[in-house]
């Protein structure tokens, strides 16, 4: 059967339209990927002020680090981490997922060496124990990621030892009191809830100097699952610090995160907010994180960040 010239022309035009659309889609995808590669190295310092200190106390600065996901050769990230020591924080809090490569421990410790000169506390994330594996990015839309049974183990003991030798306190299912600038900080931390490893140690007991060194209870968490935030809020925490979410990592400008990689609402995936549970409210800072998995090395509308929290007395 013969095809009319008019019909043949229409078919050719439709084909050209599909080709143009496909080419435009490919170009847009490549542009977005290229932008994401650029943004992952656009490190920023988010600064927040929180009036939770006892009356009469001078400001106290907490540097919150999370989700560094270090890979050997990340010189830009290493130099930026080193530069954070110029902030001279009163305390460094590291909420885990420091690694993204089996050979990352030593270069990471070198990059953090200037910050190890300051008091610090830390908890691990799953990517301190296990190397990341490739995942379909779309799988995060279906729910939190899972560690594969045959994941490669990382040298967490060496990392923990390096932090400890620098004076940072390990809060893995532990509590610890530290007096800094006449304030007694009561810390309580948990192992990574993303692995269901959290075990609650409670809070350190009171001491005879409580009146001279008022207590401030700080919970240190990697993955901010609601059950963990509920527990610490109900148990009297004055501040919750967490990471894990990467702030959504691939966000929509003007909208925000599509995922949190846990059961935290996406609008809470990054930032300083409050958490409410059974009539009690506690401030919670969720870091948007510093790195990415080496298998998904892009960020869109979610720049990598460290957070400087300035704790103050109420005015």
XYZ file of N, CA and C in Angstrom, residues 174 218 235 265 285:
15
model
N 27.162 5.044 74.915
C 27.807 5.427 76.168
C 27.373 6.830 76.564
N 23.154 16.725 76.198
C 23.260 16.721 74.739
C 23.259 15.278 74.243
N 13.508 11.774 77.596
C 14.475 11.517 78.664
C 15.199 12.780 79.118
N 10.516 13.290 58.587
C 9.859 14.030 57.502
C 10.879 14.804 56.674
N 19.378 19.687 65.791
C 20.088 20.132 64.595
C 20.455 18.916 63.762
